[in-house]
mmCIF file of C-alpha atoms in Angstrom:
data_model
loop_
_atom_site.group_PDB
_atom_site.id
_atom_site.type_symbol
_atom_site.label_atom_id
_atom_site.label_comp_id
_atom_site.label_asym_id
_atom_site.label_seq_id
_atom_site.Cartn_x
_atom_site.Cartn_y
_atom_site.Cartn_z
ATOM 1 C CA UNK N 208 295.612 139.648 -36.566
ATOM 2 C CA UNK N 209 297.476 136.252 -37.113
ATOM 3 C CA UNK N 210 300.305 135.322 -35.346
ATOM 4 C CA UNK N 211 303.175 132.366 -36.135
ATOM 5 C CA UNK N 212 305.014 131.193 -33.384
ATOM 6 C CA UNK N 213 307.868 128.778 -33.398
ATOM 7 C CA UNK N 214 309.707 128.076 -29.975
ATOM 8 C CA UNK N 215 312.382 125.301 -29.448
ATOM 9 C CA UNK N 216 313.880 124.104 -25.763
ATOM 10 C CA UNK N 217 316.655 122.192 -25.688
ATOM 11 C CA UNK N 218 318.406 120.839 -22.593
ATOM 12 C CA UNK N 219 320.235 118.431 -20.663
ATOM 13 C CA UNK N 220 318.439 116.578 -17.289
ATOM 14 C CA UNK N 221 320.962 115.474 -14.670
ATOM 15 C CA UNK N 222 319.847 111.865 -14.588
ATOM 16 C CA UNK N 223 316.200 111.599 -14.895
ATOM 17 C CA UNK N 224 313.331 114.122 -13.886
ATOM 18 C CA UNK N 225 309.905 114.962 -14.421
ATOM 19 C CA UNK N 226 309.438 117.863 -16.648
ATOM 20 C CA UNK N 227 306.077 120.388 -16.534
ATOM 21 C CA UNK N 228 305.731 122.474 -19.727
ATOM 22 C CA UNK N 229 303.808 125.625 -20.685
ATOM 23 C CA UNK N 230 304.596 127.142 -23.885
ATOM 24 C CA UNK N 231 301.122 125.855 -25.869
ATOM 25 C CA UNK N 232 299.172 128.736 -27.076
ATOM 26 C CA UNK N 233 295.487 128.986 -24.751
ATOM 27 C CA UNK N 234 292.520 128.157 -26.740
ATOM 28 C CA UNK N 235 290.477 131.199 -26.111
ATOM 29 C CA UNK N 236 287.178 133.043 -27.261
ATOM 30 C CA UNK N 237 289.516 135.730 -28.500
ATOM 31 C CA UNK N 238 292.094 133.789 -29.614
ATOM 32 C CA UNK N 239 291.739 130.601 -32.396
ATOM 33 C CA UNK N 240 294.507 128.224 -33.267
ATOM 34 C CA UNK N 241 294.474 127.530 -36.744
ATOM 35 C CA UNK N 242 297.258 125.398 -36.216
ATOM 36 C CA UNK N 243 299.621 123.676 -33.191
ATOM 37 C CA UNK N 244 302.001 121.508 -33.066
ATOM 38 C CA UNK N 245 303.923 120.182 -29.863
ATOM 39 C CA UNK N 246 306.454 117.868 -30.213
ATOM 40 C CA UNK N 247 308.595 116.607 -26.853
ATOM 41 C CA UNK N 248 311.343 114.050 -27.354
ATOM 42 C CA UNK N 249 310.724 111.960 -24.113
ATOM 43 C CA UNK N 250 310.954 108.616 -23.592
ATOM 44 C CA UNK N 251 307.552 108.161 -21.737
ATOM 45 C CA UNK N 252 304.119 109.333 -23.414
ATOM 46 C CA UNK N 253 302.915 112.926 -22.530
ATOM 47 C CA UNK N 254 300.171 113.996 -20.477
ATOM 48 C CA UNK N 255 298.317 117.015 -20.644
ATOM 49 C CA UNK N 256 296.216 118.765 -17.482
ATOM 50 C CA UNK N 257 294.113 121.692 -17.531
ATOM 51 C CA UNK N 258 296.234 125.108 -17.040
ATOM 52 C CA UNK N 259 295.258 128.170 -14.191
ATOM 53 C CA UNK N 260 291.769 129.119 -13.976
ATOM 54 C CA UNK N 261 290.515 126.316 -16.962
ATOM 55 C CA UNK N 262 293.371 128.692 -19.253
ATOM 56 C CA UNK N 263 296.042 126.583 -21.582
ATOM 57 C CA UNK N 264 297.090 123.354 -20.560
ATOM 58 C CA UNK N 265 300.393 121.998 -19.098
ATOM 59 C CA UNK N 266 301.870 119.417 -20.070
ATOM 60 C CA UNK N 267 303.855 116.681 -18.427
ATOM 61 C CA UNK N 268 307.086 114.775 -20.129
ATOM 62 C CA UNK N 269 310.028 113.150 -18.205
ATOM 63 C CA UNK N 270 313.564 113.908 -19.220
ATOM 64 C CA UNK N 271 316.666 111.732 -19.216
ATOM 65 C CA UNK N 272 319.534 113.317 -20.511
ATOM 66 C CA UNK N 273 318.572 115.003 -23.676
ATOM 67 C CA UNK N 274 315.447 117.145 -23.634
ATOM 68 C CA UNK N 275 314.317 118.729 -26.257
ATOM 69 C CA UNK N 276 310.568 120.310 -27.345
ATOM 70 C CA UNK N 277 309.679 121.821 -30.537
ATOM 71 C CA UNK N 278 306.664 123.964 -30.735
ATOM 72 C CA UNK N 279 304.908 126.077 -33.725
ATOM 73 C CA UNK N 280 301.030 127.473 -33.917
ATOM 74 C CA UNK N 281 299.408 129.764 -35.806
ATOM 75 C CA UNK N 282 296.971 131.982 -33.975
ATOM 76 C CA UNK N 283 294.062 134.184 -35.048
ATOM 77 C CA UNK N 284 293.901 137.164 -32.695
ATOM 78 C CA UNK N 285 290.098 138.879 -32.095
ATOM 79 C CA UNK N 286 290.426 140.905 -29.589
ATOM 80 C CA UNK N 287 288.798 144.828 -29.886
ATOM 81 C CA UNK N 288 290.813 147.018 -28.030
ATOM 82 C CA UNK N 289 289.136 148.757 -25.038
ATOM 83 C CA UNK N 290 289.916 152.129 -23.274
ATOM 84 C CA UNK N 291 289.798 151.044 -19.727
ATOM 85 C CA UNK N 292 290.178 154.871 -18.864
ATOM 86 C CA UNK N 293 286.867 154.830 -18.785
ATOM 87 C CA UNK N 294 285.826 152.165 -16.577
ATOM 88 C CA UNK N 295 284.875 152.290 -12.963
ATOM 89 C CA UNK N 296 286.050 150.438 -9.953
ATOM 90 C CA UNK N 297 283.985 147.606 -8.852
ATOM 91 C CA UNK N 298 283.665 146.827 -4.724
ATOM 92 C CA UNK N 299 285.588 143.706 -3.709
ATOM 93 C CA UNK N 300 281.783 142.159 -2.511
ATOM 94 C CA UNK N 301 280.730 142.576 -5.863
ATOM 95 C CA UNK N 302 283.462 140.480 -7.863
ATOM 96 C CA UNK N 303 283.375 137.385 -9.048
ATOM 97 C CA UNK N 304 284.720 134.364 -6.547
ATOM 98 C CA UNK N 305 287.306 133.783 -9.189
ATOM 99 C CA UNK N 306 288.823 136.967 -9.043
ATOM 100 C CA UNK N 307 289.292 136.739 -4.710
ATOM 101 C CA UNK N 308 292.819 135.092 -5.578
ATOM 102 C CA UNK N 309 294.196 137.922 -7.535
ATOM 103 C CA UNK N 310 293.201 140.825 -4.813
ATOM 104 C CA UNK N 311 295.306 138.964 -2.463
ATOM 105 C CA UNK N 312 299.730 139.041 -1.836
ATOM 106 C CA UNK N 313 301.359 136.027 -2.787
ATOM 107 C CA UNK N 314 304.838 135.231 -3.288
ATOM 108 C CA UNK N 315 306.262 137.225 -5.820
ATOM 109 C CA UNK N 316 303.681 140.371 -5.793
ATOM 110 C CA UNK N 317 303.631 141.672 -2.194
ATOM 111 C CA UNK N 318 300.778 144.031 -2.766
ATOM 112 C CA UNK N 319 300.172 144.596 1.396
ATOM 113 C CA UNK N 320 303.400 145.977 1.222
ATOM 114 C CA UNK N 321 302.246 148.842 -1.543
ATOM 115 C CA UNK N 322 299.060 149.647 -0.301
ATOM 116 C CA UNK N 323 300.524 152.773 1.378
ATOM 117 C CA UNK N 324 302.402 154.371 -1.799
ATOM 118 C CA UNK N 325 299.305 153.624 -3.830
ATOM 119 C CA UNK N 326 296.925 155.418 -1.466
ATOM 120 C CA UNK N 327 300.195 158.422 -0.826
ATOM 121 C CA UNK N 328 300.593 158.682 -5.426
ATOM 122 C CA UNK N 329 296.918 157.920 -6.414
ATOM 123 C CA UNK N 330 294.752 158.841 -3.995
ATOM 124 C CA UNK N 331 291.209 160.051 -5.492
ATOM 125 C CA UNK N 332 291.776 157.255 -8.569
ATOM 126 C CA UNK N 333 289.804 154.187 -8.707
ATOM 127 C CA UNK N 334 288.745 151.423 -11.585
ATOM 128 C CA UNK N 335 289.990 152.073 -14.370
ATOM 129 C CA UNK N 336 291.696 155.741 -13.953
ATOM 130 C CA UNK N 337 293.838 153.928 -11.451
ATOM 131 C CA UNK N 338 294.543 151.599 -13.499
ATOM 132 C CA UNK N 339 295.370 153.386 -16.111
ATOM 133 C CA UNK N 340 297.857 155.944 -14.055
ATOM 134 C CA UNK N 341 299.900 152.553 -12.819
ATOM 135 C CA UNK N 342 300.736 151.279 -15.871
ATOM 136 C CA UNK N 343 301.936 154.856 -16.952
ATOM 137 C CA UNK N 344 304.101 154.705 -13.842
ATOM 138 C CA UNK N 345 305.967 151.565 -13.825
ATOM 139 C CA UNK N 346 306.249 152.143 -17.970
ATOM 140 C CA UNK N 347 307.853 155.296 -17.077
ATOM 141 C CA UNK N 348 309.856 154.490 -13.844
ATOM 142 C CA UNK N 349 311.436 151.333 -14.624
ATOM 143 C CA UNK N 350 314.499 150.346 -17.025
ATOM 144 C CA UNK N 351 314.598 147.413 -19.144
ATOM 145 C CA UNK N 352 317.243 145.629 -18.627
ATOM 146 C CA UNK N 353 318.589 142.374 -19.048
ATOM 147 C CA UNK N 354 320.473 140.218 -16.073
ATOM 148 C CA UNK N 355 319.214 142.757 -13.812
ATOM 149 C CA UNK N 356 317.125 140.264 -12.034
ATOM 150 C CA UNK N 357 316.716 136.391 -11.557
ATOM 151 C CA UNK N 358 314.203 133.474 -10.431
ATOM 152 C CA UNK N 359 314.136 135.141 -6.778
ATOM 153 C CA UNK N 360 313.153 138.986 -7.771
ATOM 154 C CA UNK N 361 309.899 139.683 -6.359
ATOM 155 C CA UNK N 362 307.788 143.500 -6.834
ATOM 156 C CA UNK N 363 309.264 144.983 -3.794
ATOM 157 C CA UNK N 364 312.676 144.382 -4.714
ATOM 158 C CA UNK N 365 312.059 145.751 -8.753
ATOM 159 C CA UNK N 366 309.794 148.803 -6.648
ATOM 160 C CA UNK N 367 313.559 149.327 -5.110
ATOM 161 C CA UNK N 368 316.242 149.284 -7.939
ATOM 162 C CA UNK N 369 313.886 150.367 -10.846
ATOM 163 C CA UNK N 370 315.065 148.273 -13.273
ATOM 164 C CA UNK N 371 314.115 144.601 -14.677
ATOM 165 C CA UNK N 372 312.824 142.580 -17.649
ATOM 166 C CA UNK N 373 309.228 141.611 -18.391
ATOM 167 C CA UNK N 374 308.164 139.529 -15.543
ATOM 168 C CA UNK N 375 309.578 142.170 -12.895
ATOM 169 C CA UNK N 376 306.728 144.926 -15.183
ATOM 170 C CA UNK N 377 304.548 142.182 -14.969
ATOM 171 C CA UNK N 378 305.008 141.581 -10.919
ATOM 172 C CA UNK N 379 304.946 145.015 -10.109
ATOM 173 C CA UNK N 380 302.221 146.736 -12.256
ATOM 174 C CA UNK N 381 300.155 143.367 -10.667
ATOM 175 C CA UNK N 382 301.030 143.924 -6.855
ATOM 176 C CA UNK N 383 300.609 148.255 -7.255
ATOM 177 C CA UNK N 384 296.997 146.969 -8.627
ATOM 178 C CA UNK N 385 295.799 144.679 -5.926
ATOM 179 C CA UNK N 386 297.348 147.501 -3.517
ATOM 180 C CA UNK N 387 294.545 149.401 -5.497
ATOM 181 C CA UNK N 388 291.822 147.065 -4.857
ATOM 182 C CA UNK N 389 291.958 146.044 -8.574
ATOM 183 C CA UNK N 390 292.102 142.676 -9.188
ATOM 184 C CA UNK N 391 295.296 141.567 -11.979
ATOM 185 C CA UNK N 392 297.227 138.321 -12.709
ATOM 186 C CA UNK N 393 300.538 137.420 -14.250
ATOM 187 C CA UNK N 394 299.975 136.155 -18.010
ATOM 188 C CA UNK N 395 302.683 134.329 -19.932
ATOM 189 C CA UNK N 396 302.475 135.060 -23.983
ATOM 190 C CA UNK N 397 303.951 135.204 -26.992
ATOM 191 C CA UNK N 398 304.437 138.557 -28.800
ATOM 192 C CA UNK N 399 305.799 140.211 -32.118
ATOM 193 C CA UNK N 400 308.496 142.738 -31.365
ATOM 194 C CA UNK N 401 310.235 142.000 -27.949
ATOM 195 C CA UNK N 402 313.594 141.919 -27.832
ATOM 196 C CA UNK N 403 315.101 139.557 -27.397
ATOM 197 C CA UNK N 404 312.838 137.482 -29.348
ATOM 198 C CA UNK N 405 311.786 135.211 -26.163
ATOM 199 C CA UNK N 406 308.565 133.727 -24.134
ATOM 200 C CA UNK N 407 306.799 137.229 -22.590
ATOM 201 C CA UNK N 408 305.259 137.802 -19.460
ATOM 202 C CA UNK N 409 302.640 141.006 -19.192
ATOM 203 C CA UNK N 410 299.925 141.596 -16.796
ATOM 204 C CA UNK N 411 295.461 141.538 -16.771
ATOM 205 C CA UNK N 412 293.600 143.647 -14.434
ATOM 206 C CA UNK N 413 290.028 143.126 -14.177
ATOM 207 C CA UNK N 414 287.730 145.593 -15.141
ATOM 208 C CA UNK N 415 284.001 146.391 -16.083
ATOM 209 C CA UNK N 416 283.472 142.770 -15.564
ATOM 210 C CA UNK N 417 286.484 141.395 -17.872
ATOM 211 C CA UNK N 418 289.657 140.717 -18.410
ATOM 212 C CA UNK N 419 292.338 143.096 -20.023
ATOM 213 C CA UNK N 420 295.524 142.624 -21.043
ATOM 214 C CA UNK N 421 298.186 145.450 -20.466
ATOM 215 C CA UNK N 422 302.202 145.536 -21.316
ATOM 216 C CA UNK N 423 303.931 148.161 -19.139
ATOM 217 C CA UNK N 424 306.586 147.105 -21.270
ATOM 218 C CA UNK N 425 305.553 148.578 -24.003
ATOM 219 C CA UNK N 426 306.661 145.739 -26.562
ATOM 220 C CA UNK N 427 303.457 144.371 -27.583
ATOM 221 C CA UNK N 428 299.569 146.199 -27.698
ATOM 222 C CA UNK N 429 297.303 143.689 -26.503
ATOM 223 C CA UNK N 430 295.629 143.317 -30.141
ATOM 224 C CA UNK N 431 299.113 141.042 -30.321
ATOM 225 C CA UNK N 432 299.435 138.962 -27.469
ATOM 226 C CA UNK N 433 298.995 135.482 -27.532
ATOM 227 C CA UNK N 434 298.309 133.973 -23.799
ATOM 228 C CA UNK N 435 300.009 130.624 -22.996
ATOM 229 C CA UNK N 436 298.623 130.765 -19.216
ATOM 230 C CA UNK N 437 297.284 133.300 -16.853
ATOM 231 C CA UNK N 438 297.963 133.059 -12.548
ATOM 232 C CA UNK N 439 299.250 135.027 -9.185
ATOM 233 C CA UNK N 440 302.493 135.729 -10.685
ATOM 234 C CA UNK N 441 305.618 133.732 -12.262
ATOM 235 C CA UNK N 442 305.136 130.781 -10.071
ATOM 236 C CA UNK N 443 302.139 129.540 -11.985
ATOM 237 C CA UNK N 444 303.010 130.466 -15.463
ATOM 238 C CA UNK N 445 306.362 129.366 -15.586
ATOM 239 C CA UNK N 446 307.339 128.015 -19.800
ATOM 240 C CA UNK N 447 309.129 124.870 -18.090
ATOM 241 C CA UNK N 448 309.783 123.464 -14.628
ATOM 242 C CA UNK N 449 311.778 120.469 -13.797
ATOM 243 C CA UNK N 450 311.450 118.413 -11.069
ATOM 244 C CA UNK N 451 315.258 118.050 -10.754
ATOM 245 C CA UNK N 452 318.180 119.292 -12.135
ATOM 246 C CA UNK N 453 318.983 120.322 -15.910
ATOM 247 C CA UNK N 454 321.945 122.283 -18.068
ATOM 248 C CA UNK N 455 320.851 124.883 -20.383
ATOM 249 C CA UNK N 456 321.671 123.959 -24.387
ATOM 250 C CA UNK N 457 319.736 126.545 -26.033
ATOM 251 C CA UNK N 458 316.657 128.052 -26.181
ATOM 252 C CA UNK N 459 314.784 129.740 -29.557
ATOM 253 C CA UNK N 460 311.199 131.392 -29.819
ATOM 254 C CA UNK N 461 310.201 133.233 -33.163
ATOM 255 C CA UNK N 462 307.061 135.344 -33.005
ATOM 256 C CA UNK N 463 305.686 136.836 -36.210
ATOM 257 C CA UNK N 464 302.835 138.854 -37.916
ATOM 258 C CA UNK N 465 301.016 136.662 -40.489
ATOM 259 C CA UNK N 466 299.258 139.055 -43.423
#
């Protein structure tokens, strides 16, 4: 599968602030860039830093007044699909150190505060049966909607009013999986088909001693997901933050399906 991506920011700082991207496509075993192509219009040189867990990069620009970045990549996607149905829980002792992070709450996935529905609607599933059963739930028992939610929405509050956009799937299929013992992280992407065409955040859980990616959304499969940057939830894979204040101008990302 190859995948063109185009995405364009533009804004307006108030004054001057430092500006951390992340909207450049990970270089991955299962994913290649053929071709990328970041282009910030800021008045001091850029500076890139390694991205969550050695995934992506970030990169730094500062803004003054008009801020715009243009982005486009062409990815090669080789990624088999796996039935994680059939894989089988692994104890917390057992894991790797660099999974301990994503067993654990943290700000916007309050997993301690699940642990009792999982255990009351799952009870007898582990691995990946469990895993499998939670994405079927929050696909099924959520809405998406747009404007439903903002910066501020964490799991417990989507768990509540049962509707959201990506990152509120993402947060809460995440946080009912730690509740499960099963480590999973946030991952921002880029994806063919969501609507509205914009930057995508879906979920990995960790199983049979890997990595997959899952959409409760149901947008994208994850033979078409392109990461950008993996971590405990939309805190460390926000596309931009600035260090200050800025005005919205307009905002364009294009994913497509390359023959």
């Amino acid at each position: 599968m190859r995948i063109a991506i185009e995405a364009m920011l533009d804004y307006t700082i108030d004054g001057a602030a430092d500006v951390l991207l992340l909207i450049e496509a990970a270089k991955q075993p299962d994913q290649h860039l053929e071709l990328q192509d970041l282009r910030v219009y800021s008045p001091e040189p850029l500076r890139a830093v390694p991205g969550e867990d050695g995934i992506g990069q970030r990169c730094w620009a500062r803004g003054e007044g008009a801020f715009r970045a243009d982005y486009r990549a062409i990815v090669r996607i080789d990624r088999p699909a796996v039935d994680f149905r059939t894989l089988g829980p692994t104890p917390p002792r057992a894991m790797p150190p660099e999974t301990i992070p994503y067993l654990l709450p943290s700000r916007y996935c309050e997993s301690d505060r699940l642990e009792g529905f999982v255990e009351q609607q799952f009870g007898g599933l582990q691995g990946g049966p469990l895993a499998a059963a939670l994405v079927e739930w929050v696909a099924g028992h959520l809405r998406y909607e747009c404007g439903t939610s903002n910066g501020t929405t964490t799991a417990m509050m989507t768990f509540a009013e049962r509707h959201g956009v990506c990152r509120d799937y993402a947060h809460l299929l995440v946080a009912l999986a730690r509740a499960g013992g099963i480590p999973a992280r946030c991952v921002s992407a880029y994806a063919p088909g969501v609507d509205p065409p914009d930057f995508h955040a879906v979920a990995e859980v960790w199983l049979g001693d890997r990595w997959h990616l899952v959409d409760a959304t149901r947008m994208a499969s994850c033979s078409d997901l392109v990461r950008v940057a993996v971590g405990r939830d939309a805190t460390d894979i926000a596309f931009m933050t600035v260090f200050g204040r800025a005005t919205f101008v307009a905002q364009r990302v294009s994913v497509t399906r390359l023959p």
